Amino acid sequence: MVTIALLVAKNLEYPFRMSDLKDEVTPKNFYLNRRTFLKTSIYAATTAGTTLAYRHFRPLKKEPGGETSQVEAPEATAYKSIIGYNNFYEFSTDKEEVAGAAAGWKFQDWNLEIGGLVENPYRLSLSEILNFETEERIYRFRCVEGWSMVVPWSGVALEKLIEKAKPQSSATHVAFETYFNASEMPRARWAGIPFPYVEGLRLDEALNPLTFIATGIYNKKLPNQNGAPVRLVVPWKYGFKSIKSIVKINLTDKEPPTTWNIANPNEYGFFSNVNPEVDHPRWSQKQERRLGELRLRDTLKFNGYEKEVAHLYSGMDLRKYF
Amino acid sequence: MDLSKDIKFQNRLLLLNASLPLLLVVYDWQTGQIGPNPPEAILRTTGVLALVFLVLCLSVTPMVKIFKISWLIRHRRNLGLLSFFYGGLHLLCYSIFDKGLKFSEIFIDIKKRPFILLGVLAFTFMVPLAVTSTNEMIKKLGRSWKTLHKLTYLIAIAAVAHYWLIVKSDLFYPILFCSIVSMLFFYRILKFLRGAL
């Protein structure tokens, strides 16, 4: 940028230098003024250019409006952080850009199908999903990247949706799939992981009372960037297990493939339980940064839900089944 | 009024533009506009700036030779020092925000994690280069100064690898930096081969 400015400046001064060759000498103060003017212009132009370049990568964002504090949750993360810091690779790999990239996404003909090894497969329409009789759950949420938040979700226990379909006795696992349409998600091709996004749980994990299907945050409808209209929340596992914008829930008799495990099996296992004792191969999982805090805090085993879920893994080597 | 000879002006211009991103980061932070995870944003920005100035520093010689902009060479040292400055700030932010200035923790990180090791190595190699960047040192070291400052190439490789290793799956920016550095290396290899023939 500085180089370009100086090259421009060099060309600009060319005609002025020609005038110096003429009989009449340019008055000195005029010459100095012009020089000052030129320098000031270069200072101003490069300052604007550098600032624009910086703002391209760190744009100023408008604060989201609306009432958000109808929830009694003193330790909950700020609403604007929850909806402004998202991993949703279909829209963008930049957590702070997902909200903007997903803002125009419309999904009128939404259906959630629940099927596979069940007696009573069924389908939920968008209006049925949005009219669930919901309860509220305030859960810790820990991302595999090392940040965390506390989210007041609203929704229903996954158990309820599964029981309604009456699982067959041969069913052992549950597979989930995210909506995908490349034309609505043009940046997905640069994400570096395959789509549609798929996730899975063991049936007993899925039926654990903590496992939750969320349709809202802070008593508001789920924003697009948080996985509208309906997403999974498994609070004792790393965030990527909590699959967003679900269109299919399928009961199966084998461990289903999961997206991050396909993309990088050495780093992301099927279970992916929050565990400070088992590091990610490239970074530590001992601590985490809670959004809104500067210092790191210690990560808790099973994200603090050890009492509720540790029995699901008794006898298992959690280093092997990470 | 040939501005290409006005070193004072050029230095001021470089310093102004190089410190702007830092001022903007601090401004964004103080006004609560840096996003939900300020330490991460600051860490990323300082790291990327260190890489940007390293790349600019490495591109001075090819620019001078190919486009005959000889006055640029005077800024190579400052570009290198700016990379050193932002690299140091990056390391400092990591030590404070991520490690709470616990040196034993940092040491464990270096031993355990290749990307931390590469980052620390890149910065460590910059220290002797910064120390020997003065005119007196250049005179004193003579020919060995040039050899010593070839460390810049190792620093560039370590810095790009450091960035590459922390990304989860979207390698766009690491690939971008890697290609630019590769092109700058390619120019030097070509020059070396031509000299050898």
Short mmCIF file of C-alpha atoms in Angstrom, two decimals:
data_model
loop_
_atom_site.label_atom_id
_atom_site.label_comp_id
_atom_site.label_asym_id
_atom_site.label_seq_id
_atom_site.Cartn_x
_atom_site.Cartn_y
_atom_site.Cartn_z
CA MET A 1 0.00 0.00 0.00
CA VAL A 2 2.82 2.38 0.93
CA THR A 3 4.62 1.41 -2.27
CA ILE A 4 1.61 2.14 -4.43
CA ALA A 5 1.11 5.50 -2.73
CA LEU A 6 4.72 6.48 -3.36
CA LEU A 7 4.55 5.38 -6.98
CA VAL A 8 1.42 7.47 -7.46
CA ALA A 9 3.13 10.37 -5.76
CA LYS A 10 6.08 10.05 -8.10
CA ASN A 11 3.85 10.32 -11.14
CA LEU A 12 1.91 13.20 -9.64
CA GLU A 13 4.95 15.33 -9.15
CA TYR A 14 6.21 14.81 -12.67
CA PRO A 15 4.46 17.78 -14.34
CA PHE A 16 5.52 20.01 -11.46
CA ARG A 17 9.14 19.18 -12.02
CA MET A 18 8.78 20.04 -15.69
CA SER A 19 7.65 23.51 -14.66
CA ASP A 20 10.88 23.96 -12.70
CA LEU A 21 12.77 23.91 -15.98
CA LYS A 22 10.96 27.00 -17.25
CA ASP A 23 12.34 30.54 -16.90
CA GLU A 24 10.20 31.62 -14.03
CA VAL A 25 11.18 29.85 -10.82
CA THR A 26 8.29 28.46 -8.82
CA PRO A 27 7.87 30.54 -5.67
CA LYS A 28 9.32 28.66 -2.73
CA ASN A 29 6.32 28.84 -0.42
CA PHE A 30 4.04 27.61 -3.21
CA TYR A 31 6.42 24.72 -3.78
CA LEU A 32 6.48 23.87 -0.08
CA ASN A 33 2.72 24.06 0.20
CA ARG A 34 2.30 21.69 -2.66
CA ARG A 35 4.76 19.35 -1.09
CA THR A 36 2.94 19.46 2.25
CA PHE A 37 -0.35 18.95 0.46
CA LEU A 38 0.98 15.93 -1.39
CA LYS A 39 2.40 14.35 1.75
CA THR A 40 -0.76 14.99 3.73
CA SER A 41 -2.78 13.39 0.94
CA ILE A 42 -0.58 10.31 1.02
CA TYR A 43 -0.85 10.08 4.80
CA ALA A 44 -4.62 10.37 4.56
CA ALA A 45 -5.02 7.96 1.63
CA THR A 46 -2.86 5.22 3.16
CA THR A 47 -4.52 5.65 6.55
CA ALA A 48 -7.90 5.16 4.89
CA GLY A 49 -6.58 2.20 2.91
CA THR A 50 -5.03 0.45 5.91
CA THR A 51 -8.14 1.06 8.01
CA LEU A 52 -10.36 -0.34 5.25
CA ALA A 53 -8.12 -3.39 4.95
CA TYR A 54 -8.32 -3.94 8.72
CA ARG A 55 -12.10 -3.45 8.72
CA HIS A 56 -12.42 -5.98 5.92
CA PHE A 57 -11.12 -8.63 8.30
CA ARG A 58 -12.63 -7.22 11.50
CA PRO A 59 -15.87 -5.51 10.44
CA LEU A 60 -17.86 -3.43 12.90
CA LYS A 61 -21.05 -5.23 13.79
CA LYS A 62 -24.41 -3.88 14.73
CA GLU A 63 -25.65 -4.98 18.12
CA PRO A 64 -28.63 -7.32 17.85
CA GLY A 65 -31.77 -5.59 19.06
CA GLY A 66 -34.80 -6.83 21.00
CA GLU A 67 -35.58 -7.92 24.52
CA THR A 68 -33.56 -10.91 25.59
CA SER A 69 -33.46 -10.98 29.35
CA GLN A 70 -36.68 -12.77 30.23
CA VAL A 71 -34.57 -15.65 31.50
CA GLU A 72 -33.48 -16.08 35.10
CA ALA A 73 -29.93 -17.19 34.43
CA PRO A 74 -27.31 -14.99 36.04
CA GLU A 75 -24.37 -17.07 34.83
CA ALA A 76 -25.68 -17.46 31.28
CA THR A 77 -23.52 -16.08 28.47
CA ALA A 78 -24.73 -12.82 26.88
CA TYR A 79 -27.31 -13.33 24.14
CA LYS A 80 -25.24 -11.35 21.64
CA SER A 81 -22.26 -13.64 22.22
CA ILE A 82 -24.33 -16.79 21.81
CA ILE A 83 -25.76 -15.58 18.51
CA GLY A 84 -22.55 -13.90 17.27
CA TYR A 85 -20.00 -16.68 17.68
CA ASN A 86 -21.00 -19.85 15.86
CA ASN A 87 -19.47 -22.82 14.15
CA PHE A 88 -21.76 -23.58 11.22
CA TYR A 89 -19.37 -24.50 8.41
CA GLU A 90 -22.13 -24.65 5.79
CA PHE A 91 -22.30 -20.84 6.01
CA SER A 92 -18.77 -19.81 6.99
CA THR A 93 -15.73 -21.12 8.84
CA ASP A 94 -15.35 -17.72 10.55
CA LYS A 95 -17.35 -17.90 13.78
CA GLU A 96 -18.11 -14.20 13.74
CA GLU A 97 -19.30 -14.24 10.14
CA VAL A 98 -21.79 -17.10 10.38
CA ALA A 99 -24.63 -14.90 11.69
CA GLY A 100 -24.37 -12.52 8.73
CA ALA A 101 -23.92 -15.31 6.18
CA ALA A 102 -26.96 -17.24 7.49
CA ALA A 103 -29.20 -14.20 7.98
CA GLY A 104 -31.09 -14.55 4.68
CA TRP A 105 -31.61 -18.30 4.95
CA LYS A 106 -35.29 -19.29 4.62
CA PHE A 107 -36.67 -22.75 5.20
CA GLN A 108 -40.41 -22.78 4.54
CA ASP A 109 -40.85 -26.45 3.63
CA TRP A 110 -39.03 -27.83 6.63
CA ASN A 111 -39.67 -31.38 7.68
CA LEU A 112 -38.04 -33.46 10.37
CA GLU A 113 -38.28 -37.18 9.65
CA ILE A 114 -37.90 -39.71 12.43
CA GLY A 115 -37.49 -43.24 11.14
CA GLY A 116 -35.20 -46.20 10.67
CA LEU A 117 -35.55 -49.12 13.07
CA VAL A 118 -38.81 -47.93 14.64
CA GLU A 119 -42.40 -49.21 14.72
CA ASN A 120 -43.91 -45.82 14.14
CA PRO A 121 -41.91 -43.58 11.78
CA TYR A 122 -43.28 -40.04 11.59
CA ARG A 123 -42.62 -36.61 10.24
CA LEU A 124 -42.84 -33.24 11.91
CA SER A 125 -43.64 -30.08 9.97
CA LEU A 126 -42.08 -26.72 10.74
CA SER A 127 -45.20 -25.47 12.52
CA GLU A 128 -45.36 -28.65 14.60
CA ILE A 129 -41.71 -28.20 15.58
CA LEU A 130 -42.21 -24.56 16.50
CA ASN A 131 -45.30 -25.42 18.55
CA PHE A 132 -43.60 -27.98 20.76
CA GLU A 133 -44.54 -27.63 24.37
CA THR A 134 -41.10 -26.61 25.54
CA GLU A 135 -39.20 -26.63 28.78
CA GLU A 136 -36.07 -24.65 29.62
CA ARG A 137 -32.60 -26.06 30.23
CA ILE A 138 -29.55 -24.01 31.16
CA TYR A 139 -26.54 -25.99 30.02
CA ARG A 140 -22.80 -25.47 29.81
CA PHE A 141 -21.61 -25.71 26.19
CA ARG A 142 -17.95 -26.61 25.52
CA CYS A 143 -16.48 -26.37 22.03
CA VAL A 144 -13.63 -28.71 21.04
CA GLU A 145 -11.68 -25.57 20.08
CA GLY A 146 -11.34 -24.56 23.74
CA TRP A 147 -14.06 -21.95 24.29
CA SER A 148 -17.31 -22.36 26.15
CA MET A 149 -20.54 -20.67 27.09
CA VAL A 150 -23.67 -21.18 29.20
CA VAL A 151 -26.86 -21.30 27.15
CA PRO A 152 -30.49 -21.07 28.28
CA TRP A 153 -32.08 -23.40 25.75
CA SER A 154 -35.74 -24.15 25.28
CA GLY A 155 -36.98 -27.35 23.70
CA VAL A 156 -37.87 -30.96 24.50
CA ALA A 157 -35.99 -34.03 25.67
CA LEU A 158 -34.87 -36.13 22.69
CA GLU A 159 -36.17 -39.13 24.62
CA LYS A 160 -39.75 -37.91 24.00
CA LEU A 161 -39.32 -37.75 20.21
CA ILE A 162 -37.68 -41.17 20.12
CA GLU A 163 -40.22 -42.88 22.39
CA LYS A 164 -43.04 -41.61 20.20
CA ALA A 165 -41.52 -43.52 17.26
CA LYS A 166 -41.29 -46.76 19.32
CA PRO A 167 -37.75 -48.06 18.67
CA GLN A 168 -37.40 -51.68 17.61
CA SER A 169 -35.37 -53.91 19.90
CA SER A 170 -32.60 -54.18 17.29
CA ALA A 171 -31.93 -50.40 17.37
CA THR A 172 -28.63 -49.52 19.07
CA HIS A 173 -27.70 -46.10 17.68
CA VAL A 174 -29.27 -42.87 16.45
CA ALA A 175 -28.06 -41.05 13.32
CA PHE A 176 -28.75 -37.36 12.67
CA GLU A 177 -28.47 -35.33 9.49
CA THR A 178 -28.33 -31.56 8.90
CA TYR A 179 -30.20 -29.81 6.11
CA PHE A 180 -27.94 -29.08 3.15
CA ASN A 181 -28.47 -27.17 -0.07
CA ALA A 182 -25.32 -26.01 -1.86
CA SER A 183 -27.10 -23.15 -3.64
CA GLU A 184 -28.18 -21.62 -0.32
CA MET A 185 -24.79 -22.33 1.26
CA PRO A 186 -22.25 -21.26 -1.38
CA ARG A 187 -19.31 -21.04 1.03
CA ALA A 188 -19.72 -24.67 2.11
CA ARG A 189 -17.41 -25.81 -0.67
CA TRP A 190 -14.46 -24.07 1.02
CA ALA A 191 -15.16 -25.53 4.46
CA GLY A 192 -12.92 -28.58 4.04
CA ILE A 193 -15.44 -31.06 5.48
CA PRO A 194 -18.09 -33.14 3.63
CA PHE A 195 -21.78 -32.19 3.67
CA PRO A 196 -24.54 -32.88 4.60
CA TYR A 197 -23.25 -32.80 8.16
CA VAL A 198 -24.00 -36.03 10.01
CA GLU A 199 -23.75 -36.97 13.67
CA GLY A 200 -24.64 -39.91 15.86
CA LEU A 201 -25.19 -41.13 19.39
CA ARG A 202 -25.50 -44.49 21.03
CA LEU A 203 -29.19 -45.15 21.80
CA ASP A 204 -28.61 -45.02 25.58
CA GLU A 205 -26.87 -41.65 25.17
CA ALA A 206 -29.77 -40.39 23.08
CA LEU A 207 -32.27 -41.55 25.70
CA ASN A 208 -30.38 -39.96 28.60
CA PRO A 209 -32.64 -37.31 30.17
CA LEU A 210 -30.01 -34.60 29.59
CA THR A 211 -30.04 -35.06 25.81
CA PHE A 212 -32.12 -32.25 24.44
CA ILE A 213 -33.72 -31.05 21.22
CA ALA A 214 -33.65 -27.24 21.23
CA THR A 215 -35.92 -24.90 19.32
CA GLY A 216 -35.02 -21.70 21.17
CA ILE A 217 -32.47 -19.66 23.10
CA TYR A 218 -33.36 -17.08 25.76
CA ASN A 219 -37.05 -17.80 25.13
CA LYS A 220 -36.70 -16.74 21.49
CA LYS A 221 -36.85 -18.88 18.36
CA LEU A 222 -33.46 -20.37 17.46
CA PRO A 223 -31.63 -17.91 15.19
CA ASN A 224 -30.43 -19.37 11.86
CA GLN A 225 -26.78 -19.30 12.92
CA ASN A 226 -27.53 -21.39 16.03
CA GLY A 227 -29.14 -24.18 14.02
CA ALA A 228 -32.72 -23.14 13.28
CA PRO A 229 -35.33 -24.44 13.47
CA VAL A 230 -34.36 -27.48 15.52
CA ARG A 231 -31.04 -28.77 16.83
CA LEU A 232 -29.52 -31.30 19.18
CA VAL A 233 -27.88 -30.38 22.49
CA VAL A 234 -25.67 -32.96 24.20
CA PRO A 235 -24.15 -30.93 27.03
CA TRP A 236 -21.46 -33.41 28.14
CA LYS A 237 -19.95 -33.74 24.66
CA TYR A 238 -17.93 -31.28 22.57
CA GLY A 239 -20.14 -28.81 20.71
CA PHE A 240 -19.77 -30.37 17.26
CA LYS A 241 -21.79 -33.40 18.45
CA SER A 242 -24.77 -31.07 18.99
CA ILE A 243 -25.81 -31.13 15.35
CA LYS A 244 -27.71 -28.13 13.98
CA SER A 245 -30.76 -27.71 11.69
CA ILE A 246 -31.76 -31.38 11.78
CA VAL A 247 -33.86 -32.90 8.96
CA LYS A 248 -33.44 -36.60 9.76
CA ILE A 249 -33.27 -38.72 12.87
CA ASN A 250 -32.68 -42.38 12.04
CA LEU A 251 -32.43 -45.31 14.42
CA THR A 252 -29.88 -47.89 13.29
CA ASP A 253 -28.20 -51.07 14.50
CA LYS A 254 -24.61 -49.87 14.00
CA GLU A 255 -22.44 -46.89 14.87
CA PRO A 256 -23.31 -44.21 12.30
CA PRO A 257 -20.61 -42.17 10.50
CA THR A 258 -19.99 -38.70 11.94
CA THR A 259 -18.67 -35.75 9.93
CA TRP A 260 -15.61 -34.66 11.93
CA ASN A 261 -14.61 -38.26 12.45
CA ILE A 262 -14.70 -38.79 8.66
CA ALA A 263 -12.71 -35.58 8.10
CA ASN A 264 -10.05 -36.35 10.70
CA PRO A 265 -10.41 -39.67 12.56
CA ASN A 266 -7.24 -39.15 14.63
CA GLU A 267 -8.55 -35.95 16.15
CA TYR A 268 -12.31 -36.43 16.51
CA GLY A 269 -13.76 -39.65 17.85
CA PHE A 270 -17.34 -40.94 17.79
CA PHE A 271 -17.88 -40.25 21.50
CA SER A 272 -16.11 -36.88 21.86
CA ASN A 273 -17.03 -36.54 25.52
CA VAL A 274 -15.64 -33.42 27.16
CA ASN A 275 -12.56 -34.69 28.96
CA PRO A 276 -9.72 -32.53 30.35
CA GLU A 277 -7.56 -35.66 30.69
CA VAL A 278 -7.55 -36.47 26.97
CA ASP A 279 -5.94 -33.76 24.85
CA HIS A 280 -6.78 -32.97 21.26
CA PRO A 281 -3.65 -34.10 19.35
CA ARG A 282 -2.81 -30.46 18.54
CA TRP A 283 -3.99 -28.58 21.61
CA SER A 284 -4.77 -29.09 25.30
CA GLN A 285 -8.30 -29.68 26.58
CA LYS A 286 -7.42 -29.01 30.22
CA GLN A 287 -8.81 -25.51 30.21
CA GLU A 288 -11.32 -23.41 28.34
CA ARG A 289 -12.17 -19.78 27.79
CA ARG A 290 -15.73 -18.97 28.81
CA LEU A 291 -17.00 -16.23 26.48
CA GLY A 292 -16.98 -12.99 28.45
CA GLU A 293 -13.95 -13.97 30.54
CA LEU A 294 -10.31 -13.15 29.89
CA ARG A 295 -8.65 -15.90 31.89
CA LEU A 296 -9.02 -19.60 31.19
CA ARG A 297 -10.98 -21.80 33.57
CA ASP A 298 -10.52 -25.51 34.21
CA THR A 299 -12.52 -27.84 32.00
CA LEU A 300 -14.68 -30.31 33.92
CA LYS A 301 -14.93 -34.00 33.11
CA PHE A 302 -18.08 -34.65 31.06
CA ASN A 303 -18.41 -30.86 31.12
CA GLY A 304 -19.56 -31.07 34.75
CA TYR A 305 -22.28 -33.66 34.11
CA GLU A 306 -20.25 -36.60 35.42
CA LYS A 307 -22.92 -37.60 37.94
CA GLU A 308 -25.60 -37.84 35.25
CA VAL A 309 -23.66 -39.57 32.47
CA ALA A 310 -20.45 -41.24 33.72
CA HIS A 311 -22.32 -44.57 34.14
CA LEU A 312 -22.85 -44.72 30.37
CA TYR A 313 -19.12 -45.27 29.93
CA SER A 314 -18.24 -47.46 32.91
CA GLY A 315 -15.48 -49.88 32.03
CA MET A 316 -14.59 -48.03 28.83
CA ASP A 317 -11.07 -46.70 28.21
CA LEU A 318 -11.86 -43.05 27.47
CA ARG A 319 -8.45 -42.54 25.87
CA LYS A 320 -9.24 -45.19 23.31
CA TYR A 321 -12.89 -44.22 22.89
CA PHE A 322 -12.27 -40.47 22.78
CA MET B 1 10.59 17.20 -4.43
CA ASP B 2 11.31 13.62 -5.12
CA LEU B 3 9.46 11.76 -2.39
CA SER B 4 11.30 8.55 -3.22
CA LYS B 5 14.37 10.23 -1.68
CA ASP B 6 12.54 11.54 1.39
CA ILE B 7 13.47 8.80 3.88
CA LYS B 8 12.03 10.63 6.84
CA PHE B 9 8.65 10.86 5.16
CA GLN B 10 8.73 7.22 4.08
CA ASN B 11 9.65 6.05 7.57
CA ARG B 12 6.83 8.06 9.09
CA LEU B 13 4.41 6.71 6.53
CA LEU B 14 5.44 3.12 7.24
CA LEU B 15 5.26 3.60 11.02
CA LEU B 16 1.83 5.23 10.74
CA ASN B 17 0.37 2.43 8.64
CA ALA B 18 2.06 -0.31 10.62
CA SER B 19 0.77 0.94 13.95
CA LEU B 20 -2.78 1.59 12.70
CA PRO B 21 -3.94 -2.05 13.03
CA LEU B 22 -2.65 -2.13 16.60
CA LEU B 23 -4.47 1.11 17.45
CA LEU B 24 -7.64 -0.24 15.84
CA VAL B 25 -7.46 -3.51 17.79
CA VAL B 26 -7.06 -1.60 21.06
CA TYR B 27 -9.87 0.77 20.06
CA ASP B 28 -12.19 -2.13 19.16
CA TRP B 29 -11.35 -3.88 22.40
CA GLN B 30 -11.93 -0.81 24.57
CA THR B 31 -15.23 -0.01 22.86
CA GLY B 32 -16.46 -3.60 23.13
CA GLN B 33 -16.48 -4.17 19.38
CA ILE B 34 -13.93 -6.94 19.13
CA GLY B 35 -16.45 -9.78 19.29
CA PRO B 36 -17.40 -12.39 21.89
CA ASN B 37 -13.85 -13.73 22.34
CA PRO B 38 -11.42 -10.77 22.62
CA PRO B 39 -8.28 -12.78 23.55
CA GLU B 40 -8.72 -14.97 20.48
CA ALA B 41 -9.28 -11.94 18.23
CA ILE B 42 -6.20 -10.16 19.58
CA LEU B 43 -4.09 -13.30 19.33
CA ARG B 44 -5.14 -13.88 15.73
CA THR B 45 -4.67 -10.29 14.64
CA THR B 46 -1.17 -9.95 16.09
CA GLY B 47 -0.16 -13.32 14.62
CA VAL B 48 -1.42 -12.48 11.16
CA LEU B 49 0.27 -9.06 11.30
CA ALA B 50 3.60 -10.69 12.18
CA LEU B 51 3.18 -12.92 9.11
CA VAL B 52 2.15 -10.00 6.89
CA PHE B 53 5.25 -7.97 7.79
CA LEU B 54 7.46 -11.03 7.39
CA VAL B 55 6.06 -11.53 3.87
CA LEU B 56 6.50 -7.81 3.08
CA CYS B 57 10.08 -7.99 4.35
CA LEU B 58 10.81 -11.02 2.15
CA SER B 59 9.29 -9.33 -0.90
CA VAL B 60 11.54 -6.26 -0.74
CA THR B 61 14.49 -7.78 -2.60
CA PRO B 62 12.39 -9.20 -5.48
CA MET B 63 10.55 -5.86 -5.79
CA VAL B 64 13.82 -3.95 -5.92
CA LYS B 65 15.32 -6.29 -8.51
CA ILE B 66 12.27 -6.88 -10.72
CA PHE B 67 10.58 -3.47 -10.63
CA LYS B 68 13.75 -1.43 -10.03
CA ILE B 69 12.28 0.36 -7.01
CA SER B 70 15.65 0.75 -5.38
CA TRP B 71 14.54 3.01 -2.49
CA LEU B 72 12.42 0.18 -1.07
CA ILE B 73 15.54 -1.59 0.18
CA ARG B 74 15.89 1.01 2.93
CA HIS B 75 12.69 -0.32 4.53
CA ARG B 76 13.60 -3.98 4.64
CA ARG B 77 15.08 -3.68 8.12
CA ASN B 78 12.04 -1.86 9.52
CA LEU B 79 9.65 -4.37 7.96
CA GLY B 80 11.60 -7.16 9.64
CA LEU B 81 11.57 -5.32 12.96
CA LEU B 82 7.81 -4.77 12.65
CA SER B 83 7.32 -8.51 12.13
CA PHE B 84 9.48 -9.07 15.23
CA PHE B 85 7.36 -6.55 17.16
CA TYR B 86 4.02 -8.14 16.26
CA GLY B 87 5.46 -11.64 16.73
CA GLY B 88 6.59 -10.63 20.23
CA LEU B 89 3.19 -9.15 20.99
CA HIS B 90 1.56 -12.37 19.74
CA LEU B 91 3.77 -14.49 22.02
CA LEU B 92 3.12 -12.13 24.93
CA CYS B 93 -0.67 -12.31 24.44
CA TYR B 94 -0.50 -16.11 24.30
CA SER B 95 1.59 -16.18 27.48
CA ILE B 96 -0.83 -13.90 29.32
CA PHE B 97 -4.26 -14.93 28.03
CA ASP B 98 -3.74 -18.63 27.40
CA LYS B 99 -1.10 -19.48 29.98
CA GLY B 100 -1.58 -16.86 32.72
CA LEU B 101 2.19 -16.19 32.56
CA LYS B 102 2.92 -19.62 34.03
CA PHE B 103 6.23 -20.48 32.42
CA SER B 104 6.08 -24.13 33.43
CA GLU B 105 2.81 -24.41 31.46
CA ILE B 106 4.36 -22.70 28.44
CA PHE B 107 7.27 -25.10 28.61
CA ILE B 108 4.93 -28.12 28.66
CA ASP B 109 3.07 -26.65 25.68
CA ILE B 110 6.31 -26.27 23.71
CA LYS B 111 7.31 -29.87 24.44
CA LYS B 112 3.89 -31.31 23.66
CA ARG B 113 2.59 -29.28 20.73
CA PRO B 114 4.45 -28.91 17.44
CA PHE B 115 2.58 -25.75 16.43
CA ILE B 116 3.61 -23.98 19.65
CA LEU B 117 7.18 -25.17 19.19
CA LEU B 118 7.23 -23.82 15.62
CA GLY B 119 5.83 -20.46 16.72
CA VAL B 120 8.32 -20.11 19.56
CA LEU B 121 11.17 -21.18 17.24
CA ALA B 122 10.17 -18.59 14.64
CA PHE B 123 10.21 -15.87 17.27
CA THR B 124 13.46 -17.09 18.87
CA PHE B 125 15.24 -17.00 15.50
CA MET B 126 14.06 -13.42 15.08
CA VAL B 127 15.86 -12.29 18.24
CA PRO B 128 19.45 -12.50 16.90
CA LEU B 129 18.29 -10.90 13.65
CA ALA B 130 16.76 -7.96 15.51
CA VAL B 131 19.88 -7.60 17.70
CA THR B 132 22.16 -7.55 14.66
CA SER B 133 19.98 -5.21 12.64
CA THR B 134 21.89 -2.03 13.53
CA ASN B 135 24.37 -0.41 11.13
CA GLU B 136 27.26 -1.04 13.55
CA MET B 137 26.46 -4.75 13.75
CA ILE B 138 26.19 -5.02 9.97
CA LYS B 139 29.67 -3.49 9.65
CA LYS B 140 31.09 -5.56 12.49
CA LEU B 141 29.80 -8.89 11.21
CA GLY B 142 30.73 -8.28 7.58
CA ARG B 143 30.06 -11.32 5.39
CA SER B 144 28.69 -13.45 8.21
CA TRP B 145 25.85 -10.95 8.67
CA LYS B 146 24.39 -12.08 5.35
CA THR B 147 24.71 -15.74 6.31
CA LEU B 148 23.12 -15.13 9.69
CA HIS B 149 20.19 -13.27 8.17
CA LYS B 150 19.40 -16.23 5.91
CA LEU B 151 17.66 -17.43 9.09
CA THR B 152 14.74 -15.36 7.78
CA TYR B 153 13.91 -18.24 5.42
CA LEU B 154 13.70 -20.72 8.30
CA ILE B 155 11.55 -18.24 10.22
CA ALA B 156 9.16 -17.94 7.29
CA ILE B 157 8.80 -21.72 6.98
CA ALA B 158 8.25 -22.14 10.74
CA ALA B 159 5.73 -19.26 10.85
CA VAL B 160 3.61 -20.56 7.97
CA ALA B 161 3.68 -24.13 9.36
CA HIS B 162 2.68 -22.73 12.77
CA TYR B 163 -0.40 -21.12 11.18
CA TRP B 164 -1.24 -24.17 9.07
CA LEU B 165 -1.22 -26.50 12.08
CA ILE B 166 -3.77 -24.58 14.15
CA VAL B 167 -6.50 -24.50 11.49
CA LYS B 168 -9.24 -27.14 11.77
CA SER B 169 -10.28 -27.62 8.15
CA ASP B 170 -10.56 -24.37 6.18
CA LEU B 171 -6.98 -23.92 4.96
CA PHE B 172 -7.64 -20.88 2.75
CA TYR B 173 -5.40 -18.38 4.57
CA PRO B 174 -2.59 -20.81 5.45
CA ILE B 175 -2.52 -21.83 1.77
CA LEU B 176 -2.49 -18.17 0.72
CA PHE B 177 0.49 -17.35 2.95
CA CYS B 178 2.21 -20.57 1.94
CA SER B 179 1.87 -19.75 -1.78
CA ILE B 180 3.19 -16.21 -1.35
CA VAL B 181 6.17 -17.42 0.65
CA SER B 182 6.76 -20.21 -1.91
CA MET B 183 6.80 -17.67 -4.74
CA LEU B 184 9.30 -15.52 -2.86
CA PHE B 185 11.45 -18.61 -2.23
CA PHE B 186 11.12 -19.65 -5.86
CA TYR B 187 12.51 -16.29 -6.98
CA ARG B 188 15.57 -16.78 -4.79
CA ILE B 189 16.12 -20.36 -5.91
CA LEU B 190 15.97 -19.24 -9.55
CA LYS B 191 18.47 -16.48 -8.82
CA PHE B 192 20.75 -18.91 -7.02
CA LEU B 193 20.61 -21.41 -9.90
CA ARG B 194 21.32 -18.70 -12.45
CA GLY B 195 24.32 -17.61 -10.41
CA ALA B 196 25.59 -21.18 -10.19
CA LEU B 197 25.47 -21.71 -13.95
#
